[in-house]
Amino acid sequence: MVKSSQRKLMANAVALKYGFSIRRVCSLFHISETTYHYVSKLNDNNERIAKLLLEITPEHRTWGFQLCYLSLNIIDDYNREALESEIDLSLPSTRVIRALNRLIECRSKPFAIRCDNGPEYISDILKRWARKNDIELWYIQPGNPQQNGYVEQFNRTM
């Protein structure tokens, strides 16, 4: 799959080389005329941020330009409503329990919670909390994220 920005460059080259109209090259390369005419706007702030990122990259090679984050998304299986979202660099089981307790205060207690096999969900702390609150933990099979497909799709689009 070729990105639209690359198709724009190819369309421009064909238009210049063969004298085709912009409408024709846009049609040939499946881009809109708006995309063809678009010019990105850079400001001083973007350049300053890029420069700072390039400066810290050698010091923190494992960081690069992207920090890894974790997300906890609690979704009602019945009506697909997103009830709670937590995003952080670390989500230990105590944080998961705190989010679940907040939800139970606002809503009724669930019969069961479906979750994957991440360390925060298989911990003894969460298992004890679930037993104490009479809530079943339903784990998906390892390596089968499709068993929790709606949440996985939600995570990708969030």
CSV table of C-alpha atoms in Angstrom, one decimal:
chain,number,residue,atom,x,y,z
A,1,MET,CA,0.0,0.0,0.0
A,2,VAL,CA,1.4,3.3,-1.0
A,3,LYS,CA,0.8,6.3,1.2
A,4,SER,CA,-1.2,9.2,-0.3
A,5,SER,CA,1.8,11.6,0.3
A,6,GLN,CA,3.9,9.3,-1.9
A,7,ARG,CA,1.2,9.0,-4.5
A,8,LYS,CA,1.1,12.8,-4.5
A,9,LEU,CA,4.8,13.0,-5.3
A,10,MET,CA,4.4,10.4,-8.1
A,11,ALA,CA,1.4,12.2,-9.5
A,12,ASN,CA,3.3,15.5,-9.6
A,13,ALA,CA,6.2,13.8,-11.4
A,14,VAL,CA,3.9,12.4,-14.0
A,15,ALA,CA,2.1,15.7,-14.5
A,16,LEU,CA,5.4,17.5,-15.0
A,17,LYS,CA,7.0,14.9,-17.2
A,18,TYR,CA,4.0,14.1,-19.5
A,19,GLY,CA,2.0,17.4,-19.2
A,20,PHE,CA,-1.1,15.7,-17.8
A,21,SER,CA,-3.7,17.8,-16.1
A,22,ILE,CA,-4.0,17.7,-12.3
A,23,ARG,CA,-7.4,16.2,-12.5
A,24,ARG,CA,-6.1,13.3,-14.7
A,25,VAL,CA,-3.1,12.5,-12.5
A,26,CYS,CA,-5.2,12.7,-9.4
A,27,SER,CA,-7.6,10.2,-10.9
A,28,LEU,CA,-4.8,7.9,-12.0
A,29,PHE,CA,-3.1,7.9,-8.6
A,30,HIS,CA,-6.4,7.8,-6.6
A,31,ILE,CA,-5.9,11.0,-4.7
A,32,SER,CA,-8.1,14.0,-4.3
A,33,GLU,CA,-7.2,17.3,-5.8
A,34,THR,CA,-7.2,18.7,-2.3
A,35,THR,CA,-4.5,16.2,-1.3
A,36,TYR,CA,-2.6,17.2,-4.5
A,37,HIS,CA,-2.6,20.9,-3.6
A,38,TYR,CA,-2.1,20.5,0.2
A,39,VAL,CA,1.1,22.0,1.6
A,40,SER,CA,2.0,21.1,5.2
A,41,LYS,CA,2.4,24.0,7.6
A,42,LEU,CA,5.4,23.9,9.9
A,43,ASN,CA,5.8,26.4,12.7
A,44,ASP,CA,8.7,27.3,14.9
A,45,ASN,CA,7.3,25.3,17.8
A,46,ASN,CA,7.3,22.0,15.7
A,47,GLU,CA,10.9,22.5,14.6
A,48,ARG,CA,11.9,23.2,18.2
A,49,ILE,CA,10.2,20.1,19.5
A,50,ALA,CA,11.8,18.0,16.7
A,51,LYS,CA,15.2,19.4,17.5
A,52,LEU,CA,14.8,18.6,21.3
A,53,LEU,CA,13.7,15.0,20.4
A,54,LEU,CA,16.7,14.5,18.2
A,55,GLU,CA,18.9,15.8,21.0
A,56,ILE,CA,17.6,13.4,23.7
A,57,THR,CA,17.5,10.3,21.3
A,58,PRO,CA,21.2,9.5,21.6
A,59,GLU,CA,21.0,9.6,25.4
A,60,HIS,CA,17.9,7.5,25.6
A,61,ARG,CA,18.2,5.1,22.6
A,62,THR,CA,15.4,2.8,23.9
A,63,TRP,CA,13.0,5.7,24.0
A,64,GLY,CA,13.2,6.9,20.4
A,65,PHE,CA,10.3,9.1,19.6
A,66,GLN,CA,7.7,6.9,21.3
A,67,LEU,CA,7.1,6.0,24.9
A,68,CYS,CA,5.3,2.8,25.6
A,69,TYR,CA,2.1,3.2,27.5
A,70,LEU,CA,-0.6,0.8,28.8
A,71,SER,CA,-4.3,1.3,28.7
A,72,LEU,CA,-7.0,-0.2,30.9
A,73,ASN,CA,-10.4,0.0,29.2
A,74,ILE,CA,-13.4,-1.4,31.0
A,75,ILE,CA,-16.2,-2.0,28.6
A,76,ASP,CA,-19.7,-3.4,29.2
A,77,ASP,CA,-20.1,-6.6,27.1
A,78,TYR,CA,-23.8,-6.2,26.8
A,79,ASN,CA,-24.2,-2.7,25.5
A,80,ARG,CA,-20.6,-2.0,24.4
A,81,GLU,CA,-20.4,1.1,26.6
A,82,ALA,CA,-16.9,2.2,27.6
A,83,LEU,CA,-17.2,2.6,31.4
A,84,GLU,CA,-13.7,3.5,32.4
A,85,SER,CA,-10.3,4.2,30.7
A,86,GLU,CA,-6.9,4.6,32.4
A,87,ILE,CA,-3.7,5.3,30.5
A,88,ASP,CA,-0.3,5.3,32.1
A,89,LEU,CA,3.2,4.0,31.8
A,90,SER,CA,2.4,1.4,34.4
A,91,LEU,CA,-0.9,-0.1,35.5
A,92,PRO,CA,-0.3,-2.5,38.4
A,93,SER,CA,-3.1,-4.6,39.8
A,94,THR,CA,-3.8,-2.2,42.6
A,95,ARG,CA,-4.6,0.5,40.1
A,96,VAL,CA,-6.9,-1.9,38.2
A,97,ILE,CA,-8.7,-2.7,41.5
A,98,ARG,CA,-9.0,1.1,42.3
A,99,ALA,CA,-10.7,1.6,38.9
A,100,LEU,CA,-13.0,-1.3,39.4
A,101,ASN,CA,-14.0,-0.1,42.9
A,102,ARG,CA,-14.8,3.3,41.5
A,103,LEU,CA,-17.0,1.7,38.9
A,104,ILE,CA,-18.8,-0.5,41.5
A,105,GLU,CA,-19.6,2.6,43.5
A,106,CYS,CA,-21.2,4.3,40.5
A,107,ARG,CA,-22.8,1.2,39.0
A,108,SER,CA,-23.8,-2.2,40.2
A,109,LYS,CA,-21.3,-5.0,40.7
A,110,PRO,CA,-20.7,-7.2,37.6
A,111,PHE,CA,-21.2,-10.9,37.7
A,112,ALA,CA,-17.9,-11.5,35.9
A,113,ILE,CA,-15.0,-9.7,34.3
A,114,ARG,CA,-13.4,-10.9,31.1
A,115,CYS,CA,-9.7,-10.0,30.8
A,116,ASP,CA,-6.5,-11.1,29.1
A,117,ASN,CA,-3.6,-12.8,30.8
A,118,GLY,CA,-1.6,-9.7,31.5
A,119,PRO,CA,0.4,-9.6,34.8
A,120,GLU,CA,-2.0,-7.1,36.3
A,121,TYR,CA,-5.0,-9.4,35.7
A,122,ILE,CA,-3.4,-12.8,36.8
A,123,SER,CA,-2.0,-11.4,40.1
A,124,ASP,CA,-3.0,-12.9,43.4
A,125,ILE,CA,-4.1,-9.4,44.6
A,126,LEU,CA,-6.8,-9.1,41.9
A,127,LYS,CA,-7.9,-12.8,42.3
A,128,ARG,CA,-8.4,-12.2,46.1
A,129,TRP,CA,-10.3,-8.9,45.4
A,130,ALA,CA,-12.6,-10.8,42.9
A,131,ARG,CA,-13.2,-13.6,45.4
A,132,LYS,CA,-13.9,-11.2,48.2
A,133,ASN,CA,-16.4,-9.3,46.0
A,134,ASP,CA,-18.0,-12.5,44.6
A,135,ILE,CA,-17.0,-11.6,41.0
A,136,GLU,CA,-15.7,-14.3,38.6
A,137,LEU,CA,-12.6,-13.6,36.5
A,138,TRP,CA,-12.9,-15.0,32.9
A,139,TYR,CA,-9.6,-15.2,31.2
A,140,ILE,CA,-9.3,-15.4,27.5
A,141,GLN,CA,-7.0,-18.2,26.1
A,142,PRO,CA,-3.4,-17.0,25.8
A,143,GLY,CA,-2.6,-15.9,22.3
A,144,ASN,CA,-6.3,-15.5,21.3
A,145,PRO,CA,-7.1,-11.8,21.5
A,146,GLN,CA,-10.1,-12.4,19.2
A,147,GLN,CA,-11.9,-13.8,22.3
A,148,ASN,CA,-11.9,-10.3,23.6
A,149,GLY,CA,-12.3,-8.8,20.1
A,150,TYR,CA,-14.4,-5.7,21.0
A,151,VAL,CA,-12.0,-4.5,23.6
A,152,GLU,CA,-9.0,-5.2,21.3
A,153,GLN,CA,-10.7,-3.1,18.5
A,154,PHE,CA,-11.5,-0.4,21.0
A,155,ASN,CA,-7.8,-0.3,22.1
A,156,ARG,CA,-6.7,0.1,18.5
A,157,THR,CA,-9.0,2.9,17.7
A,158,MET,CA,-8.6,4.8,21.0
